[in-house]
Tab-separated table of C-alpha atoms in Angstrom:
chain	number	residue	atom	x	y	z
A	178	MET	CA	74.051	34.695	148.415
A	179	THR	CA	74.002	38.407	147.792
A	180	SER	CA	70.799	40.387	147.587
A	181	THR	CA	70.972	43.865	146.082
A	182	LEU	CA	67.966	46.070	146.809
A	183	PHE	CA	67.431	48.981	144.440
A	184	ASP	CA	65.723	52.300	144.775
A	185	LEU	CA	64.668	53.975	141.559
A	186	ALA	CA	64.792	57.682	142.339
A	187	LYS	CA	61.328	59.257	142.040
A	188	ALA	CA	60.327	56.196	140.042
A	189	PHE	CA	56.724	57.055	139.229
A	190	ASP	CA	57.549	60.726	138.589
A	191	GLU	CA	60.489	60.182	136.234
A	192	VAL	CA	58.966	58.043	133.456
A	193	PRO	CA	59.354	60.200	130.313
A	194	HIS	CA	56.083	60.250	128.372
A	195	LYS	CA	57.680	60.094	124.899
A	196	ARG	CA	59.764	57.036	125.806
A	197	LEU	CA	56.804	55.386	127.535
A	198	LEU	CA	54.791	55.695	124.323
A	199	ILE	CA	57.646	54.014	122.425
A	200	LYS	CA	57.636	51.099	124.864
A	201	LEU	CA	53.855	50.791	124.699
A	202	LYS	CA	54.074	50.542	120.919
A	203	ASP	CA	56.858	47.931	121.245
A	204	HIS	CA	54.473	45.921	123.456
A	205	GLY	CA	51.883	45.922	120.671
A	206	ILE	CA	49.714	48.719	122.023
A	207	ASP	CA	48.806	50.923	119.107
A	208	GLY	CA	45.921	52.537	117.289
A	209	LYS	CA	43.151	54.106	119.336
A	210	VAL	CA	44.379	52.660	122.634
A	211	LEU	CA	47.838	54.225	122.199
A	212	GLN	CA	46.238	57.507	121.109
A	213	TRP	CA	43.955	57.460	124.153
A	214	ILE	CA	46.912	56.930	126.526
A	215	GLU	CA	48.906	59.674	124.785
A	216	ASN	CA	45.962	62.080	125.109
A	217	TRP	CA	45.554	61.090	128.765
A	218	LEU	CA	49.227	61.911	129.469
A	219	LYS	CA	49.683	65.079	127.426
A	220	GLY	CA	48.479	68.510	128.342
A	221	ARG	CA	48.994	68.022	132.080
A	222	LYS	CA	50.324	70.987	134.038
A	223	GLN	CA	51.365	71.510	137.620
A	224	ARG	CA	52.462	74.253	139.973
A	225	VAL	CA	53.458	74.715	143.580
A	226	HIS	CA	51.204	76.674	145.930
A	227	VAL	CA	52.506	77.713	149.372
A	228	LYS	CA	50.877	80.162	151.809
A	229	GLY	CA	48.699	81.769	149.176
A	230	LEU	CA	51.468	82.167	146.609
A	231	GLY	CA	51.576	80.034	143.492
A	232	SER	CA	54.328	79.388	140.991
A	233	ASN	CA	53.773	79.492	137.257
A	234	TRP	CA	52.061	76.500	135.668
A	235	LEU	CA	54.553	74.181	133.963
A	236	PRO	CA	53.935	71.275	131.593
A	237	VAL	CA	54.276	67.750	132.978
A	238	THR	CA	56.321	65.700	130.496
A	239	SER	CA	57.174	62.759	132.709
A	240	GLY	CA	55.630	60.539	135.314
A	241	VAL	CA	52.682	58.218	135.445
A	242	PRO	CA	49.583	59.611	137.150
A	243	GLN	CA	49.492	58.239	140.673
A	244	GLY	CA	46.210	57.359	142.274
A	245	SER	CA	44.959	55.972	138.992
A	246	GLY	CA	44.494	52.356	138.013
A	247	LEU	CA	46.446	52.782	134.791
A	248	GLY	CA	49.497	54.614	136.222
A	249	PRO	CA	51.097	51.586	137.936
A	250	VAL	CA	50.456	49.421	134.861
A	251	LEU	CA	52.208	51.973	132.646
A	252	PHE	CA	55.143	52.033	135.070
A	253	LEU	CA	55.431	48.231	135.020
A	254	ILE	CA	55.413	48.217	131.224
A	255	TYR	CA	58.133	50.867	131.275
A	256	VAL	CA	60.476	48.873	133.547
A	257	ASN	CA	59.542	45.447	132.156
A	258	ASP	CA	62.757	45.079	130.135
A	259	MET	CA	65.039	46.179	132.969
A	260	ASP	CA	66.206	42.594	133.479
A	261	SER	CA	67.299	41.964	129.885
A	262	ASP	CA	70.809	40.504	129.785
A	263	LEU	CA	71.116	39.988	133.555
A	264	HIS	CA	72.791	36.896	134.987
A	265	SER	CA	71.300	37.345	138.454
A	266	TRP	CA	67.789	36.434	139.524
A	267	ILE	CA	65.586	39.498	139.658
A	268	LEU	CA	62.397	40.278	141.534
A	269	LYS	CA	60.336	43.346	140.678
A	270	PHE	CA	57.290	44.684	142.477
A	271	ALA	CA	56.171	48.167	141.497
A	272	ASP	CA	59.263	50.345	142.030
A	273	ASP	CA	61.038	47.826	144.300
A	274	THR	CA	63.690	45.798	142.518
A	275	LYS	CA	66.056	43.169	143.873
A	276	ILE	CA	68.694	40.983	142.275
A	277	PHE	CA	70.022	37.797	143.872
A	278	ASN	CA	73.148	35.842	143.069
A	279	GLY	CA	75.089	33.059	144.753
A	280	ILE	CA	78.617	34.145	145.595
A	281	LYS	CA	81.264	31.427	145.629
A	282	ASP	CA	84.296	33.349	144.417
A	283	LYS	CA	85.476	36.669	143.015
A	284	SER	CA	84.172	35.799	139.528
A	285	ASP	CA	80.647	35.720	140.993
A	286	CYS	CA	81.301	39.166	142.463
A	287	ALA	CA	82.352	40.379	139.027
A	288	MET	CA	79.144	38.974	137.520
A	289	VAL	CA	77.011	40.852	140.078
A	290	GLN	CA	78.931	44.056	139.304
A	291	GLN	CA	78.385	43.430	135.588
A	292	ASP	CA	74.633	43.152	136.288
A	293	LEU	CA	74.750	46.411	138.238
A	294	ASN	CA	76.467	48.058	135.268
A	295	THR	CA	73.801	46.633	132.945
A	296	LEU	CA	71.055	48.048	135.171
A	297	GLN	CA	72.796	51.435	135.293
A	298	ASN	CA	73.082	51.448	131.494
A	299	TRP	CA	69.366	50.605	131.218
A	300	ALA	CA	68.503	53.455	133.587
A	301	THR	CA	70.619	55.925	131.634
A	302	LYS	CA	69.170	54.830	128.285
A	303	TRP	CA	65.584	55.120	129.542
A	304	GLU	CA	66.116	58.378	131.507
A	305	MET	CA	65.630	56.837	134.936
A	306	SER	CA	68.087	56.859	137.818
A	307	PHE	CA	68.951	54.766	140.813
A	308	ASN	CA	69.303	56.475	144.166
A	309	ALA	CA	72.598	54.783	145.081
A	310	ILE	CA	72.404	56.005	148.685
A	311	LYS	CA	69.187	54.008	149.168
A	312	CYS	CA	70.447	50.911	147.308
A	313	LYS	CA	71.673	48.265	149.761
A	314	ILE	CA	73.568	44.976	149.733
A	315	VAL	CA	72.588	42.177	152.113
A	316	HIS	CA	74.809	39.080	152.229
A	317	ILE	CA	72.523	36.183	153.076
A	318	GLY	CA	74.061	33.034	154.538
A	319	LYS	CA	77.740	32.208	154.186
A	320	GLN	CA	79.807	35.157	152.997
A	321	LEU	CA	82.813	35.118	150.707
A	322	GLY	CA	85.637	34.805	153.256
A	323	THR	CA	86.160	37.759	155.554
A	324	ASP	CA	86.439	40.250	152.703
A	325	PRO	CA	82.957	40.710	151.164
A	326	CYS	CA	82.780	42.076	147.653
A	327	GLU	CA	82.226	45.757	147.035
A	328	TYR	CA	79.648	46.877	144.495
A	329	VAL	CA	79.185	50.210	142.792
A	330	ILE	CA	76.300	51.811	140.960
A	331	ASN	CA	76.379	55.272	139.447
A	332	ARG	CA	79.998	55.584	140.677
A	333	GLN	CA	78.927	55.174	144.292
A	334	LYS	CA	79.820	52.259	146.533
A	335	LEU	CA	76.712	50.465	147.771
A	336	GLU	CA	76.283	50.114	151.502
A	337	VAL	CA	76.445	46.589	152.922
A	338	VAL	CA	73.902	46.084	155.695
A	339	THR	CA	73.220	43.129	157.977
A	340	LYS	CA	69.455	43.566	157.701
A	341	GLU	CA	67.059	45.541	155.551
A	342	LYS	CA	63.280	45.823	155.511
A	343	ASP	CA	61.785	45.153	152.102
A	344	LEU	CA	58.043	45.056	151.440
A	345	GLY	CA	57.437	44.373	155.128
A	346	ILE	CA	59.941	41.510	155.313
A	347	ILE	CA	63.272	41.876	157.067
A	348	LEU	CA	66.164	40.338	155.113
A	349	THR	CA	69.089	39.329	157.324
A	350	LYS	CA	72.423	37.593	156.978
A	351	GLN	CA	71.145	34.614	158.939
């Protein structure tokens, strides 16, 4: 079995507000509740302040407010459809995403790569990105011969590791 662990780059910071509002409406959130969320998101500004010097204030047009109860819920709604059209099993927890697939032959490898392409297309469409350097492949159990499959996301080959810590659990080949 192959486990692919994904890292959404700056996941909570990158959610575009306009697209989030579209997804909320698609989930049946409308009227005063949608207006309240839109008002809560818009009008935010931020700046950097270092050693007494501050940058100009700039509008915040993306990201879900962290440290709030609603921010993580909005993020989960935003990524909820990430697994549409995947063949692999998927597990999502906050910004941690994993897909699993049994590998018996090269056609299974091709199916995993197809799922990676589907995820990359989703990320592009919804203005998110995967940090390919932090995405890892762990082959669990019996591998495909001595020549494991190679997988690519965002034109970068994913690193194959023998163990990886994920949500406090160490995944290993064994």
